[in-house]
PDB file of C-alpha atoms in Angstrom:
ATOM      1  CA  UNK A   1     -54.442  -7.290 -26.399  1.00 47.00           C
ATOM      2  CA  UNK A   2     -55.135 -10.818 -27.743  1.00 50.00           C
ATOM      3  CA  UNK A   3     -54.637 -13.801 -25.627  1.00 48.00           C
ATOM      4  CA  UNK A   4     -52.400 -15.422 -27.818  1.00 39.00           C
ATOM      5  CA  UNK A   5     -50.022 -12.201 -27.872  1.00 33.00           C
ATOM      6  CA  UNK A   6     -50.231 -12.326 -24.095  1.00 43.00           C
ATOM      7  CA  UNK A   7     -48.457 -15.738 -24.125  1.00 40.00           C
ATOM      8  CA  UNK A   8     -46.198 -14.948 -27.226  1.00 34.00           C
ATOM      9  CA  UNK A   9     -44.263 -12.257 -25.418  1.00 34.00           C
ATOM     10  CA  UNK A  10     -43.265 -13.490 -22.762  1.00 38.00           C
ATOM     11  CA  UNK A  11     -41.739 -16.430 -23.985  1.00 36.00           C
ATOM     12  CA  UNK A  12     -40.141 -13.915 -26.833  1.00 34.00           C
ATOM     13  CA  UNK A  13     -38.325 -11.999 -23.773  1.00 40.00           C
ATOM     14  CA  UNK A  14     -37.394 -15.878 -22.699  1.00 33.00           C
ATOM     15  CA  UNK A  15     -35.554 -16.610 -25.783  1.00 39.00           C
ATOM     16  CA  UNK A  16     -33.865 -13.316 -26.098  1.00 36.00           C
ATOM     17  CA  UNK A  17     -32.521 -13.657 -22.679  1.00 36.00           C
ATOM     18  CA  UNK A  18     -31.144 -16.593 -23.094  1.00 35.00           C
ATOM     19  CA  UNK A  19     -30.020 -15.955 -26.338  1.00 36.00           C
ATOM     20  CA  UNK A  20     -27.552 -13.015 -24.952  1.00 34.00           C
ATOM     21  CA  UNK A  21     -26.331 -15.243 -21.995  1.00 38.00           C
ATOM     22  CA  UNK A  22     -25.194 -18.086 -24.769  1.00 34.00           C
ATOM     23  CA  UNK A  23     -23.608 -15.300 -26.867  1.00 40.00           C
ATOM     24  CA  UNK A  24     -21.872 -13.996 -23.405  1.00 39.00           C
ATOM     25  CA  UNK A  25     -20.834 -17.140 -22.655  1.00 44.00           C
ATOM     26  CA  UNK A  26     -19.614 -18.121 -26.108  1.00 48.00           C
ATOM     27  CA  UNK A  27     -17.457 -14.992 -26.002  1.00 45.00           C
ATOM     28  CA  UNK A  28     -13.975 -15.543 -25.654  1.00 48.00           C
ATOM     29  CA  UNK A  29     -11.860 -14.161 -22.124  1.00 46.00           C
ATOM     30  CA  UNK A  30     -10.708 -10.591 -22.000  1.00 37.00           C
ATOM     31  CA  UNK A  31      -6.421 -10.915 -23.005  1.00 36.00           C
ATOM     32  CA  UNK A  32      -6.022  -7.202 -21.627  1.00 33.00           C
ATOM     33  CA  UNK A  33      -3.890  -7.339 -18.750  1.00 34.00           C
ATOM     34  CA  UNK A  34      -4.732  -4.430 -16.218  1.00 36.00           C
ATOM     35  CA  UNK A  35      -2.149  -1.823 -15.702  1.00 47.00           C
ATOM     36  CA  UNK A  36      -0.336  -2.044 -12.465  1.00 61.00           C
ATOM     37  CA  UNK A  37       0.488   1.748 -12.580  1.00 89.00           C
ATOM     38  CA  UNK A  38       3.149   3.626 -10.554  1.00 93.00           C
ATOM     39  CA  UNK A  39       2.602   1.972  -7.436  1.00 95.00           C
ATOM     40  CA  UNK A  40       5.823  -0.139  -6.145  1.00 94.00           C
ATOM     41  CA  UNK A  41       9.024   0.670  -5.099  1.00 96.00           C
ATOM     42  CA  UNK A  42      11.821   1.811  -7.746  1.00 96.00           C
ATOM     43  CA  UNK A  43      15.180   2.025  -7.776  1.00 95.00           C
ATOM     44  CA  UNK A  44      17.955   3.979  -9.439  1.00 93.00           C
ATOM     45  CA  UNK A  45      21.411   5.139  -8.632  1.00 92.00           C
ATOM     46  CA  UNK A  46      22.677   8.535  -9.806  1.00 88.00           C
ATOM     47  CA  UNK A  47      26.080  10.331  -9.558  1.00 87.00           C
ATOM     48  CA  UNK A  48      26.290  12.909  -6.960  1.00 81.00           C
ATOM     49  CA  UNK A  49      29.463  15.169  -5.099  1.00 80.00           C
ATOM     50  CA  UNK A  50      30.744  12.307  -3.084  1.00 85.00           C
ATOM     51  CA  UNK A  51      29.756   9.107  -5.188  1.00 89.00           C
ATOM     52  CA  UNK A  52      26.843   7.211  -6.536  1.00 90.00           C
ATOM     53  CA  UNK A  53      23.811   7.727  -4.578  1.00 88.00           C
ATOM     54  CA  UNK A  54      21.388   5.039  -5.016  1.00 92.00           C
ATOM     55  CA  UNK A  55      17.613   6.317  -4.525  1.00 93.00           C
ATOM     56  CA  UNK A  56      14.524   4.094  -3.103  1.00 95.00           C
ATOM     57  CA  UNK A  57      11.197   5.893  -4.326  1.00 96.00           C
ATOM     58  CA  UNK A  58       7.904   4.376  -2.859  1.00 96.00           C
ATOM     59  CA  UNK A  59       4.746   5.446  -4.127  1.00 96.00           C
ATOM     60  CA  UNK A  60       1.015   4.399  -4.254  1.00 96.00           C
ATOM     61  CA  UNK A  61      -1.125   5.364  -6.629  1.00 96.00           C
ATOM     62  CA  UNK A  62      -5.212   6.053  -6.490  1.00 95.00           C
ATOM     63  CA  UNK A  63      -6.823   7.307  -9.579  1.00 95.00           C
ATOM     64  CA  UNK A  64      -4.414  10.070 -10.674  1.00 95.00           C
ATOM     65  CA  UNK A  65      -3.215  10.999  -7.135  1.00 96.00           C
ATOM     66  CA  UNK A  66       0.516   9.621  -5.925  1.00 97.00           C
ATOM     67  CA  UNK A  67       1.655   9.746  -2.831  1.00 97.00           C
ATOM     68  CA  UNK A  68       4.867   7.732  -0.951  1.00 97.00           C
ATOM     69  CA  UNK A  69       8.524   8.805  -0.202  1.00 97.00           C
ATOM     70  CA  UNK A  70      11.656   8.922  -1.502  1.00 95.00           C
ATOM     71  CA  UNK A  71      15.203   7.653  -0.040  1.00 94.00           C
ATOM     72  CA  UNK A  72      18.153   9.094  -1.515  1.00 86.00           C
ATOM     73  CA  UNK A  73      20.555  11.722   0.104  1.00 75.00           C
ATOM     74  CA  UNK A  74      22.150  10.239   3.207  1.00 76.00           C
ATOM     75  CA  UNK A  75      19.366   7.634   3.375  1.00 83.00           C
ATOM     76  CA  UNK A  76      17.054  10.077   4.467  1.00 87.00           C
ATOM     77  CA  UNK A  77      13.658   9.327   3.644  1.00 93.00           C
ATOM     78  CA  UNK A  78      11.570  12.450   2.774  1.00 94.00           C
ATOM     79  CA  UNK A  79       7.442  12.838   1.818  1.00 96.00           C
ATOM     80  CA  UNK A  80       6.563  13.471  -1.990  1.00 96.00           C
ATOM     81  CA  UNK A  81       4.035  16.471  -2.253  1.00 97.00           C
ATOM     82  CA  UNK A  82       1.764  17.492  -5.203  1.00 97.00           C
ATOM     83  CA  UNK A  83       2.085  13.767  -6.716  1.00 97.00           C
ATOM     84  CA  UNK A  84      -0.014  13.115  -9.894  1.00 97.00           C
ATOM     85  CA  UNK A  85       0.315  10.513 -13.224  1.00 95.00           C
ATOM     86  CA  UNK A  86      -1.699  11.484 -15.995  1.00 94.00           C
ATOM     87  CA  UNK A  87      -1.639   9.346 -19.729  1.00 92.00           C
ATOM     88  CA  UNK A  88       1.287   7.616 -17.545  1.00 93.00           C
ATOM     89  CA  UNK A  89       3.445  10.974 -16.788  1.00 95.00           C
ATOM     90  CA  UNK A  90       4.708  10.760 -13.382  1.00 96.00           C
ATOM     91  CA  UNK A  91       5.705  13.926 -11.799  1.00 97.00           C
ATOM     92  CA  UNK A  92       6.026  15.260  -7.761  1.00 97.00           C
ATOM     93  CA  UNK A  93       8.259  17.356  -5.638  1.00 96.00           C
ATOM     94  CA  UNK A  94      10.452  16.651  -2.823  1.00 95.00           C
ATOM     95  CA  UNK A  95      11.862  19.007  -0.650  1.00 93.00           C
ATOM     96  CA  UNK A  96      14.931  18.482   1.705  1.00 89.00           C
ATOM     97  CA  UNK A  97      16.411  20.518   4.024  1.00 86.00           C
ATOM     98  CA  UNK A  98      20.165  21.516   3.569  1.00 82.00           C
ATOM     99  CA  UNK A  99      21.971  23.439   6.147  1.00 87.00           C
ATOM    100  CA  UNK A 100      18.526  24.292   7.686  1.00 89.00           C
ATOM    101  CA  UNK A 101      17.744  25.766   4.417  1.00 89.00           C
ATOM    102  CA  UNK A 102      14.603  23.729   2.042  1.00 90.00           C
ATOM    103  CA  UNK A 103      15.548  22.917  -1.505  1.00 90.00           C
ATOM    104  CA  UNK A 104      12.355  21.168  -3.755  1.00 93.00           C
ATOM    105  CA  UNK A 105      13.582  18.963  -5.979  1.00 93.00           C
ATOM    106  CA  UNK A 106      10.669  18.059  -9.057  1.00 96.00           C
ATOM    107  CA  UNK A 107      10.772  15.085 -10.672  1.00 95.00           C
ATOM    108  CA  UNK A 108       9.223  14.363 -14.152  1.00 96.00           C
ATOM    109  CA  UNK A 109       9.084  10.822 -15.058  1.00 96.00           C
ATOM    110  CA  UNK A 110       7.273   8.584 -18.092  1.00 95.00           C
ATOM    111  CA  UNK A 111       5.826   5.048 -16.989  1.00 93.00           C
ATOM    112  CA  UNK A 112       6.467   2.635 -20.054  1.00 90.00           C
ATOM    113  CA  UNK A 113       7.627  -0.863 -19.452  1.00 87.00           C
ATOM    114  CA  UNK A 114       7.883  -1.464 -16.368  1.00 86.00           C
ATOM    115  CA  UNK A 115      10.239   1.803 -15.968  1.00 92.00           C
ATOM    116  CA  UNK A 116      10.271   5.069 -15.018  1.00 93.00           C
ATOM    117  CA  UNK A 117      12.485   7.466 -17.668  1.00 94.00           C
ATOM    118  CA  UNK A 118      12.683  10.883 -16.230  1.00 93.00           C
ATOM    119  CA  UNK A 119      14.796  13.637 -14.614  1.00 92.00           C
ATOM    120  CA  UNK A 120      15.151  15.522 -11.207  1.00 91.00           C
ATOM    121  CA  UNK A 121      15.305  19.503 -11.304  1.00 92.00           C
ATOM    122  CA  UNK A 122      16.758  21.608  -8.498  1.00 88.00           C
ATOM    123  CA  UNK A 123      19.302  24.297  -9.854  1.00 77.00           C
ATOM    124  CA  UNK A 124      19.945  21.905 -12.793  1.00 70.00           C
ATOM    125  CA  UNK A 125      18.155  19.000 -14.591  1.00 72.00           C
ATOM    126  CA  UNK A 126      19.491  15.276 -14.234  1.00 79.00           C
ATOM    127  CA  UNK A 127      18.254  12.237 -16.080  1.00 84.00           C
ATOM    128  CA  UNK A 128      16.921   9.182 -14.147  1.00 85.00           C
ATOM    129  CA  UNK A 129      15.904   5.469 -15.387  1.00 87.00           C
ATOM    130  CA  UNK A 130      14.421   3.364 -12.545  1.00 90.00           C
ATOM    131  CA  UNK A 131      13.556  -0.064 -12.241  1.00 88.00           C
ATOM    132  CA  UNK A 132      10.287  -1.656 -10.836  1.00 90.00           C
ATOM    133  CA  UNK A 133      11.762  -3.568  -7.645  1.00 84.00           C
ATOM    134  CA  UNK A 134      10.230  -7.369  -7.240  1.00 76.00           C
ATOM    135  CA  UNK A 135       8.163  -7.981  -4.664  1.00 65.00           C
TER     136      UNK A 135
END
C-alpha cells in the first residue's frame, strides 16, 4: 500500500465518524411515548344478586405474561392464573370457591386508552369497562 493511502484512511474513518455523531446529534428527540401496558390497578363496578359489586384487579405485566389478583365478591381477593396480553388483548382466569365448590371465571379484556373493555364468563358472559386507578 502507498504511504500516502496509509495516512488518507485513517483520517477518512475520522471524518465519517464524526460525521454520523453530528447527524445523531442533529436528529431531533424520539415523541413516542412508551406504553405503560396492563400493569396498575383497575377498577369497575358491576351488578350482581345483592347489589353493585365494585371489583379491584391488580396486575403486573412482563413481556406477555400477567400475573396479580383480583378483589370482587365479598372483598375476597383471589390469584389470576394463565394471564397473558398479546397486540393489547388481556385475558386470565379466576377461580373462586362457592359453597366449597370452584367456579373459573375468564376474563377477556382490550387495552386501549387507558381502559380495559371486556367481559367475565362463568355460566354467562357480562361486559366490563375499567378504569386505570391513579397512583
Amino acid at each position: 500500500m502507498r504511504a500516502w493511502l496509509r495516512l488518507v484512511l485513517p483520517v477518512v474513518d475520522l471524518i465519517a465518524a464524526a460525521f454520523v455523531q453530528l447527524r445523531a446529534a442533529d436528529a431531533p428527540p424520539s415523541t413516542t411515548q412508551p406504553s405503560t401496558g396492563a400493569t396498575g390497578t383497575w377498577k369497575w363496578t358491576a351488578p350482581g344478586p345483592g347489589g353493585d359489586i365494585d371489583f379491584i384487579l391488580k396486575i403486573k405485566q412482563d413481556g406477555e405474561t400477567v400475573t396479580g389478583s383480583l378483589v370482587g365478591f365479598n372483598g375476597d381477593e383471589s390469584p389470576i392464573a394463565d394471564g397473558k396480553i398479546q397486540d393489547g388483548k388481556l385475558s386470565f382466569k379466576v377461580t373462586r370457591d362457592f359453597n366449597g365448590n370452584p367456579v373459573t371465571t375468564l376474563y377477556t379484556a382490550t387495552l386501549a386508552d387507558g381502559e380495559l373493555k371486556g367481559k367475565s364468563e362463568t355460566i354467562f358472559a357480562q361486559d366490563f369497562e375499567a378504569k386505570r386507578e391513579q397512583q
